[in-house]
Amino acid sequence: MMDATIVGTVLDALTRASSQNTAVLKPAEQQLKSWETQPGFYTVLQTIFSNHALDDNVRWLAVVYFKNGIDRYWRKSAPNAIAEAEKVKIRGQLITNFQEPVGPIATQLAVLIGKVARVDCPRNWPELIPTLLTAIRKAGHLEQQRALLTYHHVIKTLAGKRLAPDKKLFQELTENTFSLLLELWNAHLDEFIHHAQMKDHHNMTILLELSTLALKVLRKQLVYGMLEPDKNASAMMLIELVFQRIRPILEIRGELSSTNGLREKLEKKVLLLMKTLLDTQDTFPLSYVSFIGRSLELSVTYIFTEAGRGLLFERFIVFNMNLIKSIVKCDYCRVSKVMENSKDLVAYDAQKAKNEFFTDSTLWEMCHRLLSQYFLLTQEDLEMWESDPEGFTIDEGGESWKFTLRPCTEVLFLAMFHAYREVFTKVLLQIVQSVQGVIEPTNMDMLLQKEAVYNAMGLAAFELFDEVNFDQWFTNHLLGELNNKHPRYKVIRRRVIWLIGQWLGVKLSPSLHPTVYQAVLPLLAQDEDLVVRITAAQTLKIAVDDFEFKKDNFLPYLESSFALLFQLLKQVSECDTKMHILHVLSFIIERVEAQIRPYASSLAQYLPVLWEESVEHNMLRCAILSTLVHLVQGLGSLSVELYHFLIPIIKFSTDVSQPPHVYLLDDGIDLWYETIQNAPLMTKELMQLFGNMTPLLELGSENLKTCFQIITAYVLLGPNEFMQSYSCAVYAGCVSLLESVRPEGIVIVLKLVETILKVFPTEGPQIFRQLLPKILQRVLDKEEYPTVMSMYLSVFARIVIKNQSFFFSFLQQYCHTTKQQPDELLSKLLVVWSEKMDWITQAERRKLSALALMALLPSNSSVVVEKFPDVVYAVVEVLHDVCREENGTQVDYLVMGDREDVEDEFETEHDKRKRKLSMKDPVHCTSLRDFCILQFTEFERIHGTPTFTRLMESIDFEIREQLQNFFK
């Protein structure tokens, strides 16, 4: 027998843990936590929550601690797992009776039994299901309810297991128990309807709960425990009964007052019946074909005819609309041209059922009802418009159509329009004509009808492409609608400007885009309704982001639109709305580029204030960072005026020790890159900011490419001061990444190394001296990836051309380390270099390697003499790549003359620095043809004419002839 002292100690701790006094509660919680891994603790908890005489709060807390312990310690593999002997006792005790009197405790018990079942059933707990089924069959309502509740949670967890053996076991369980549950559900529902006729609310509540639990189990078993429900008579009977039961329950609900709690339970019951239909249709569309006609009849009758009057509630309408949409859009029910198998025949039956139901008159009525009833703004919508205009404008998006009436209505309308375009087009265009004339602002019903029709016209823009002359409609009608400034007409002004946005990218002539800009401006003004202003801002974003956008057409409206949007940004208060307006401003800045400079100061002054106000809103801060990226791009070198604000923001956003960095890092790095690109000169603040880079490189995120672009930009911005301070950090970052990244990452690292070698031809090789042996070894091992090999050879080419003394000293040191002969090593390198020239695809890099090989020719080395023909073959190929004949002379087109040193108005400061560096690059300032002539002459001087003549004669005649043509 269990020690009563231990039970008393745990009971005392639980009693204190349920106290409202923090001073008492906290030590008790710590004490209970320390017992979690003690043998026997969960047996004690079970003893306590099984004792109905104890305080309910203490018992509830004991169950919760027990349930949480199952998650942590029940599995055998868990650290401090509960002993198997204790688990056997616990399992036996859990199902000894189902008489728990307290509802919340019973629910927690059912959940924890489900958690144990997920791990142990059926292998280690074969008696669970039989015991539950025995209890479910008993007559007592309490015991049956508790057993059904437990069975529901057990089935719920077992249905979620996805391994093949588990799925097979669940299918067997379904096969053995489905009929029993179906009979039970049906019997309880019959009894419920009988008691409803006598207005016996007490028994109605009990029976409704029992039948609902049974149906929840049936739904899980139907969806997850059957392969082909159409071959199971019980499954088909369930679907048949669902159709029969919906109307009686709706009628019983309609007789209850809105304050009666039973009314809400009945709504949940109806929704569960609808979910059963929806899940079956979605999971088994081919098995559901025989019910298509019944489903459409049910849903369309209720929501599109007078038969549903007084019986409907919003979520029931949503479920019916989703069922219609699901049937209409079902991919499995599309008929192929050639029917090859039984699935095609079933699909044919499905299509036939839909065609028979959706007659022209039915479609006509559905379209009319959608537009005249479900599309209308409700009184609640209009009240929200006035009380919370920003909340009204938020687009719910995502899967809101599954749960909310307005998006659900729009999704159904589009599905029907796409499937039955001909009829829906006729109805819609006919109704448009009927509301097209002038409407008195006092006639609210007609205004709402017009708003609904315009909404439909916007949603169906793509479907109506060939049916509507939008240019004409826009010019002759819609612009006039926008000019009506009556306060009540705002519902039309808002819908019309939204409608124009929907059609902009579909069918509006580019010549009319300036008219759209002109139409938007008055709707952004401060005296306009806030909902209209926010909608107009979204349309302006669509217009500016359009493929046909022309900057020159927008510039006359830039100042006004920017000022009005900025004013709107300051006036709205919701985080989401501010984000939307910032995105519009960002699009405009991105599109007009440098033209934004005269108007950006006001935004630049406001963003620091908004940043401070948005401490709790990381997504708004992301929008601010994104806006700043475009602002810096637009301001160019003038962005230095923002440094007092920009640099602290970049520092905060890219500091991996700051918790918000998980949201802000990507945009923060982009902003850093734009800032350093547009910096005219290095500053102390920019230098200090680089302290954030080392942790970012260690993080190894997908931002590595941008990080290396930032480092490159630093090297070009302030070469000497930057490398004096950070050369060690740069070297360490390169070394660590070369060992861990994929080929594309290696290329990114080596491009930085190459840039440093360009800027520092003397000091650069020394910085990377310890890295070069690894690179050389990979070259000699014939690196597999052509792009990587190209970069490796480019690194050595830069050293050979600009610092040949270092190159040969490096080879000597490498030979000393690897016990090789220098001539042998150089020979291997030249062989690989000649062989892999074809791997180098960029003309600039091919030329770089050719220059390096020619630079080696005059060296006093027997290896170079030996490899002379290989070098010539490789170089002649490159001469063909880079030379063009002009006026009878071969000219190297990669050489930049003064004519190419012309600034581009869209160049960043970084671009200018890169261009200036390129002007000094041997690739762009040395003619390969002239350099070859020079190097051959030098080779002949050093090695003698006989040697030179002999080597040239050893080359193929055709190659010699090509070489002579280049040297003419």
mmCIF file of C-alpha atoms in Angstrom, residues 175-431:
data_model
loop_
_atom_site.group_PDB
_atom_site.id
_atom_site.type_symbol
_atom_site.label_atom_id
_atom_site.label_comp_id
_atom_site.label_asym_id
_atom_site.label_seq_id
_atom_site.Cartn_x
_atom_site.Cartn_y
_atom_site.Cartn_z
ATOM 1 C CA GLU A 175 -13.705 -1.696 -39.501
ATOM 2 C CA ASN A 176 -14.472 -3.310 -36.120
ATOM 3 C CA THR A 177 -16.110 -0.335 -34.380
ATOM 4 C CA PHE A 178 -17.624 1.977 -37.029
ATOM 5 C CA SER A 179 -21.040 0.263 -37.159
ATOM 6 C CA LEU A 180 -21.375 0.347 -33.367
ATOM 7 C CA LEU A 181 -20.649 4.084 -33.228
ATOM 8 C CA LEU A 182 -22.989 4.759 -36.157
ATOM 9 C CA GLU A 183 -25.834 2.912 -34.410
ATOM 10 C CA LEU A 184 -25.126 4.751 -31.164
ATOM 11 C CA TRP A 185 -25.014 8.166 -32.861
ATOM 12 C CA ASN A 186 -28.242 7.590 -34.728
ATOM 13 C CA ALA A 187 -30.064 6.312 -31.638
ATOM 14 C CA HIS A 188 -28.987 9.290 -29.522
ATOM 15 C CA LEU A 189 -30.016 11.698 -32.251
ATOM 16 C CA ASP A 190 -33.458 10.067 -32.560
ATOM 17 C CA GLU A 191 -33.862 10.335 -28.795
ATOM 18 C CA PHE A 192 -32.706 13.974 -28.890
ATOM 19 C CA ILE A 193 -35.345 14.872 -31.506
ATOM 20 C CA HIS A 194 -37.994 13.098 -29.420
ATOM 21 C CA HIS A 195 -37.082 15.130 -26.293
ATOM 22 C CA ALA A 196 -36.939 18.302 -28.408
ATOM 23 C CA GLN A 197 -40.601 17.848 -29.280
ATOM 24 C CA MET A 198 -41.329 17.845 -25.555
ATOM 25 C CA LYS A 199 -39.044 20.884 -24.939
ATOM 26 C CA ASP A 200 -37.032 18.779 -22.442
ATOM 27 C CA HIS A 201 -33.872 20.903 -22.513
ATOM 28 C CA HIS A 202 -32.059 18.897 -19.808
ATOM 29 C CA ASN A 203 -32.181 15.580 -21.661
ATOM 30 C CA MET A 204 -31.677 17.372 -24.997
ATOM 31 C CA THR A 205 -28.343 18.718 -23.733
ATOM 32 C CA ILE A 206 -27.169 15.274 -22.525
ATOM 33 C CA LEU A 207 -28.195 13.450 -25.704
ATOM 34 C CA LEU A 208 -26.785 16.133 -27.980
ATOM 35 C CA GLU A 209 -23.399 15.875 -26.273
ATOM 36 C CA LEU A 210 -23.377 12.075 -26.578
ATOM 37 C CA SER A 211 -24.348 12.133 -30.239
ATOM 38 C CA THR A 212 -21.802 14.866 -31.010
ATOM 39 C CA LEU A 213 -18.969 12.874 -29.431
ATOM 40 C CA ALA A 214 -20.018 9.786 -31.409
ATOM 41 C CA LEU A 215 -20.068 11.800 -34.657
ATOM 42 C CA LYS A 216 -16.595 13.236 -33.965
ATOM 43 C CA VAL A 217 -15.277 9.672 -33.698
ATOM 44 C CA LEU A 218 -17.139 8.607 -36.846
ATOM 45 C CA ARG A 219 -15.735 11.542 -38.810
ATOM 46 C CA LYS A 220 -12.137 10.687 -37.864
ATOM 47 C CA GLN A 221 -12.665 7.012 -38.670
ATOM 48 C CA LEU A 222 -14.312 7.812 -41.995
ATOM 49 C CA VAL A 223 -11.511 10.115 -43.154
ATOM 50 C CA TYR A 224 -8.469 8.263 -41.740
ATOM 51 C CA GLY A 225 -9.681 4.687 -41.310
ATOM 52 C CA MET A 226 -11.155 3.888 -44.719
ATOM 53 C CA LEU A 227 -9.634 3.546 -48.168
ATOM 54 C CA GLU A 228 -12.828 3.511 -50.284
ATOM 55 C CA PRO A 229 -15.910 4.586 -48.300
ATOM 56 C CA ASP A 230 -18.211 3.906 -51.283
ATOM 57 C CA LYS A 231 -17.513 0.187 -50.756
ATOM 58 C CA ASN A 232 -18.521 0.319 -47.091
ATOM 59 C CA ALA A 233 -22.281 0.238 -46.434
ATOM 60 C CA SER A 234 -21.959 1.826 -42.987
ATOM 61 C CA ALA A 235 -19.927 4.737 -44.352
ATOM 62 C CA MET A 236 -22.516 5.372 -47.059
ATOM 63 C CA MET A 237 -25.281 5.136 -44.447
ATOM 64 C CA LEU A 238 -23.524 7.768 -42.332
ATOM 65 C CA ILE A 239 -23.398 10.232 -45.265
ATOM 66 C CA GLU A 240 -27.045 9.468 -46.076
ATOM 67 C CA LEU A 241 -28.089 10.121 -42.474
ATOM 68 C CA VAL A 242 -26.096 13.372 -42.361
ATOM 69 C CA PHE A 243 -28.254 14.762 -45.168
ATOM 70 C CA GLN A 244 -31.409 13.675 -43.323
ATOM 71 C CA ARG A 245 -30.404 15.145 -39.961
ATOM 72 C CA ILE A 246 -29.390 18.683 -40.937
ATOM 73 C CA ARG A 247 -32.851 20.218 -41.395
ATOM 74 C CA PRO A 248 -34.467 18.861 -38.194
ATOM 75 C CA ILE A 249 -31.570 20.194 -36.121
ATOM 76 C CA LEU A 250 -31.736 23.572 -37.865
ATOM 77 C CA GLU A 251 -35.478 23.749 -37.149
ATOM 78 C CA ILE A 252 -34.976 22.866 -33.467
ATOM 79 C CA ARG A 253 -32.276 25.559 -33.260
ATOM 80 C CA GLY A 254 -34.658 28.086 -34.816
ATOM 81 C CA GLU A 255 -37.191 27.472 -32.048
ATOM 82 C CA LEU A 256 -34.708 28.309 -29.276
ATOM 83 C CA SER A 257 -33.995 31.841 -28.048
ATOM 84 C CA SER A 258 -30.598 33.368 -28.817
ATOM 85 C CA THR A 259 -29.783 33.371 -25.086
ATOM 86 C CA ASN A 260 -30.279 29.627 -24.727
ATOM 87 C CA GLY A 261 -26.891 27.889 -24.472
ATOM 88 C CA LEU A 262 -28.317 24.866 -26.269
ATOM 89 C CA ARG A 263 -28.703 26.970 -29.435
ATOM 90 C CA GLU A 264 -24.909 27.374 -29.741
ATOM 91 C CA LYS A 265 -24.399 23.621 -29.173
ATOM 92 C CA LEU A 266 -26.858 22.899 -31.970
ATOM 93 C CA GLU A 267 -24.947 25.224 -34.310
ATOM 94 C CA LYS A 268 -21.757 23.291 -33.543
ATOM 95 C CA LYS A 269 -23.629 20.050 -34.255
ATOM 96 C CA VAL A 270 -24.799 21.320 -37.656
ATOM 97 C CA LEU A 271 -21.267 22.464 -38.507
ATOM 98 C CA LEU A 272 -19.919 19.037 -37.530
ATOM 99 C CA LEU A 273 -22.414 17.425 -39.914
ATOM 100 C CA MET A 274 -21.255 19.812 -42.670
ATOM 101 C CA LYS A 275 -17.592 19.094 -41.865
ATOM 102 C CA THR A 276 -18.306 15.395 -42.328
ATOM 103 C CA LEU A 277 -19.596 16.096 -45.847
ATOM 104 C CA LEU A 278 -16.749 18.476 -46.675
ATOM 105 C CA ASP A 279 -14.013 16.159 -45.390
ATOM 106 C CA THR A 280 -15.454 13.179 -47.256
ATOM 107 C CA GLN A 281 -15.736 15.130 -50.516
ATOM 108 C CA ASP A 282 -12.216 16.514 -50.131
ATOM 109 C CA THR A 283 -10.570 13.197 -49.129
ATOM 110 C CA PHE A 284 -12.600 10.801 -51.281
ATOM 111 C CA PRO A 285 -13.919 12.829 -54.255
ATOM 112 C CA LEU A 286 -14.562 9.704 -56.362
ATOM 113 C CA SER A 287 -16.422 7.932 -53.549
ATOM 114 C CA TYR A 288 -18.496 11.074 -53.046
ATOM 115 C CA VAL A 289 -19.744 11.310 -56.641
ATOM 116 C CA SER A 290 -23.094 9.667 -55.850
ATOM 117 C CA PHE A 291 -23.769 12.463 -53.325
ATOM 118 C CA ILE A 292 -22.931 15.403 -55.598
ATOM 119 C CA GLY A 293 -26.532 16.028 -56.582
ATOM 120 C CA ARG A 294 -27.745 15.750 -52.957
ATOM 121 C CA SER A 295 -24.997 18.107 -51.747
ATOM 122 C CA LEU A 296 -25.706 20.766 -54.346
ATOM 123 C CA GLU A 297 -29.432 20.465 -53.723
ATOM 124 C CA LEU A 298 -28.881 20.862 -49.980
ATOM 125 C CA SER A 299 -26.490 23.822 -50.120
ATOM 126 C CA VAL A 300 -28.084 25.760 -52.963
ATOM 127 C CA THR A 301 -31.587 25.299 -51.520
ATOM 128 C CA TYR A 302 -30.570 26.664 -48.134
ATOM 129 C CA ILE A 303 -28.432 29.637 -49.168
ATOM 130 C CA PHE A 304 -29.860 30.610 -52.563
ATOM 131 C CA THR A 305 -33.630 30.099 -52.110
ATOM 132 C CA GLU A 306 -36.322 31.088 -49.641
ATOM 133 C CA ALA A 307 -36.207 27.588 -48.121
ATOM 134 C CA GLY A 308 -33.376 28.677 -45.871
ATOM 135 C CA ARG A 309 -35.155 31.735 -44.466
ATOM 136 C CA GLY A 310 -34.954 31.771 -40.677
ATOM 137 C CA LEU A 311 -32.740 28.658 -40.521
ATOM 138 C CA LEU A 312 -29.358 30.087 -41.538
ATOM 139 C CA PHE A 313 -26.444 31.358 -39.485
ATOM 140 C CA GLU A 314 -23.169 32.716 -40.826
ATOM 141 C CA ARG A 315 -20.831 29.752 -40.389
ATOM 142 C CA PHE A 316 -23.441 27.385 -41.806
ATOM 143 C CA ILE A 317 -23.609 29.582 -44.928
ATOM 144 C CA VAL A 318 -19.792 29.530 -45.141
ATOM 145 C CA PHE A 319 -19.679 25.714 -44.942
ATOM 146 C CA ASN A 320 -22.338 25.374 -47.637
ATOM 147 C CA MET A 321 -20.512 27.788 -49.932
ATOM 148 C CA ASN A 322 -17.267 25.873 -49.381
ATOM 149 C CA LEU A 323 -19.011 22.594 -50.208
ATOM 150 C CA ILE A 324 -20.351 24.011 -53.497
ATOM 151 C CA LYS A 325 -16.927 25.461 -54.367
ATOM 152 C CA SER A 326 -15.172 22.195 -53.532
ATOM 153 C CA ILE A 327 -17.488 20.217 -55.847
ATOM 154 C CA VAL A 328 -17.253 22.770 -58.670
ATOM 155 C CA LYS A 329 -13.430 22.952 -58.544
ATOM 156 C CA CYS A 330 -12.744 19.245 -57.879
ATOM 157 C CA ASP A 331 -9.846 18.214 -60.140
ATOM 158 C CA TYR A 332 -10.737 14.517 -59.865
ATOM 159 C CA CYS A 333 -14.148 15.174 -61.379
ATOM 160 C CA ARG A 334 -12.892 16.545 -64.701
ATOM 161 C CA VAL A 335 -13.728 14.435 -67.729
ATOM 162 C CA SER A 336 -10.852 13.532 -70.059
ATOM 163 C CA LYS A 337 -11.431 13.307 -73.812
ATOM 164 C CA VAL A 338 -10.719 9.585 -73.848
ATOM 165 C CA MET A 339 -12.247 7.514 -71.062
ATOM 166 C CA GLU A 340 -9.697 4.804 -70.345
ATOM 167 C CA ASN A 341 -10.628 3.433 -66.913
ATOM 168 C CA SER A 342 -13.226 3.323 -64.161
ATOM 169 C CA LYS A 343 -12.005 6.645 -62.723
ATOM 170 C CA ASP A 344 -12.857 8.335 -66.006
ATOM 171 C CA LEU A 345 -16.356 6.859 -65.861
ATOM 172 C CA VAL A 346 -16.803 8.118 -62.297
ATOM 173 C CA ALA A 347 -15.552 11.543 -63.385
ATOM 174 C CA TYR A 348 -18.098 11.457 -66.198
ATOM 175 C CA ASP A 349 -20.855 10.724 -63.675
ATOM 176 C CA ALA A 350 -19.645 13.642 -61.553
ATOM 177 C CA GLN A 351 -19.686 16.000 -64.510
ATOM 178 C CA LYS A 352 -23.125 14.753 -65.500
ATOM 179 C CA ALA A 353 -24.463 15.346 -61.965
ATOM 180 C CA LYS A 354 -23.123 18.907 -61.975
ATOM 181 C CA ASN A 355 -24.474 19.658 -65.445
ATOM 182 C CA GLU A 356 -27.901 18.324 -64.532
ATOM 183 C CA PHE A 357 -28.036 20.445 -61.422
ATOM 184 C CA PHE A 358 -26.499 23.680 -62.702
ATOM 185 C CA THR A 359 -29.143 24.622 -65.241
ATOM 186 C CA ASP A 360 -29.111 28.137 -66.670
ATOM 187 C CA SER A 361 -31.972 29.165 -64.399
ATOM 188 C CA THR A 362 -30.169 27.838 -61.287
ATOM 189 C CA LEU A 363 -26.943 29.603 -62.252
ATOM 190 C CA TRP A 364 -28.872 32.782 -63.009
ATOM 191 C CA GLU A 365 -30.500 32.684 -59.564
ATOM 192 C CA MET A 366 -27.196 31.936 -57.793
ATOM 193 C CA CYS A 367 -25.415 34.822 -59.497
ATOM 194 C CA HIS A 368 -28.295 37.212 -58.706
ATOM 195 C CA ARG A 369 -28.346 36.137 -55.062
ATOM 196 C CA LEU A 370 -24.593 36.421 -54.674
ATOM 197 C CA LEU A 371 -24.621 39.974 -56.005
ATOM 198 C CA SER A 372 -27.849 41.185 -54.430
ATOM 199 C CA GLN A 373 -27.501 39.481 -51.052
ATOM 200 C CA TYR A 374 -24.097 38.110 -50.095
ATOM 201 C CA PHE A 375 -21.884 40.741 -51.754
ATOM 202 C CA LEU A 376 -23.686 43.619 -50.039
ATOM 203 C CA LEU A 377 -21.917 45.481 -47.260
ATOM 204 C CA THR A 378 -23.820 44.721 -44.049
ATOM 205 C CA GLN A 379 -24.820 47.118 -41.302
ATOM 206 C CA GLU A 380 -21.966 45.674 -39.219
ATOM 207 C CA ASP A 381 -19.545 46.408 -42.092
ATOM 208 C CA LEU A 382 -20.723 50.031 -42.281
ATOM 209 C CA GLU A 383 -20.472 50.440 -38.511
ATOM 210 C CA MET A 384 -16.926 49.063 -38.581
ATOM 211 C CA TRP A 385 -16.114 51.443 -41.464
ATOM 212 C CA GLU A 386 -17.020 54.351 -39.159
ATOM 213 C CA SER A 387 -15.628 53.029 -35.868
ATOM 214 C CA ASP A 388 -12.466 51.266 -37.088
ATOM 215 C CA PRO A 389 -11.639 52.360 -40.646
ATOM 216 C CA GLU A 390 -8.135 50.896 -40.577
ATOM 217 C CA GLY A 391 -9.432 47.514 -39.382
ATOM 218 C CA PHE A 392 -12.041 47.634 -42.138
ATOM 219 C CA THR A 393 -9.364 47.944 -44.850
ATOM 220 C CA ILE A 394 -7.213 45.031 -43.656
ATOM 221 C CA ASP A 395 -7.232 42.202 -46.198
ATOM 222 C CA GLU A 396 -7.683 38.994 -44.217
ATOM 223 C CA GLY A 397 -6.050 36.928 -46.998
ATOM 224 C CA GLY A 398 -4.686 33.444 -46.438
ATOM 225 C CA GLU A 399 -7.390 30.837 -45.815
ATOM 226 C CA SER A 400 -9.921 33.238 -44.286
ATOM 227 C CA TRP A 401 -12.382 32.043 -46.973
ATOM 228 C CA LYS A 402 -12.722 28.797 -45.008
ATOM 229 C CA PHE A 403 -14.191 30.554 -41.983
ATOM 230 C CA THR A 404 -15.391 34.068 -42.905
ATOM 231 C CA LEU A 405 -18.427 34.919 -45.010
ATOM 232 C CA ARG A 406 -17.198 37.782 -47.200
ATOM 233 C CA PRO A 407 -13.971 36.144 -48.518
ATOM 234 C CA CYS A 408 -15.839 32.827 -48.775
ATOM 235 C CA THR A 409 -18.515 34.497 -50.942
ATOM 236 C CA GLU A 410 -15.897 36.020 -53.237
ATOM 237 C CA VAL A 411 -14.025 32.724 -53.632
ATOM 238 C CA LEU A 412 -17.257 30.893 -54.503
ATOM 239 C CA PHE A 413 -18.208 33.611 -56.992
ATOM 240 C CA LEU A 414 -14.856 33.268 -58.800
ATOM 241 C CA ALA A 415 -15.068 29.473 -58.844
ATOM 242 C CA MET A 416 -18.564 29.603 -60.319
ATOM 243 C CA PHE A 417 -17.608 32.344 -62.782
ATOM 244 C CA HIS A 418 -14.659 30.313 -64.050
ATOM 245 C CA ALA A 419 -16.745 27.128 -64.405
ATOM 246 C CA TYR A 420 -19.869 28.779 -65.866
ATOM 247 C CA ARG A 421 -18.455 31.899 -67.495
ATOM 248 C CA GLU A 422 -21.124 32.315 -70.160
ATOM 249 C CA VAL A 423 -24.116 32.567 -67.825
ATOM 250 C CA PHE A 424 -22.343 34.504 -65.096
ATOM 251 C CA THR A 425 -20.996 37.025 -67.625
ATOM 252 C CA LYS A 426 -24.478 37.697 -68.991
ATOM 253 C CA VAL A 427 -25.951 38.196 -65.519
ATOM 254 C CA LEU A 428 -23.127 40.390 -64.304
ATOM 255 C CA LEU A 429 -23.044 42.660 -67.352
ATOM 256 C CA GLN A 430 -26.815 42.969 -67.261
ATOM 257 C CA ILE A 431 -26.754 44.049 -63.605
#
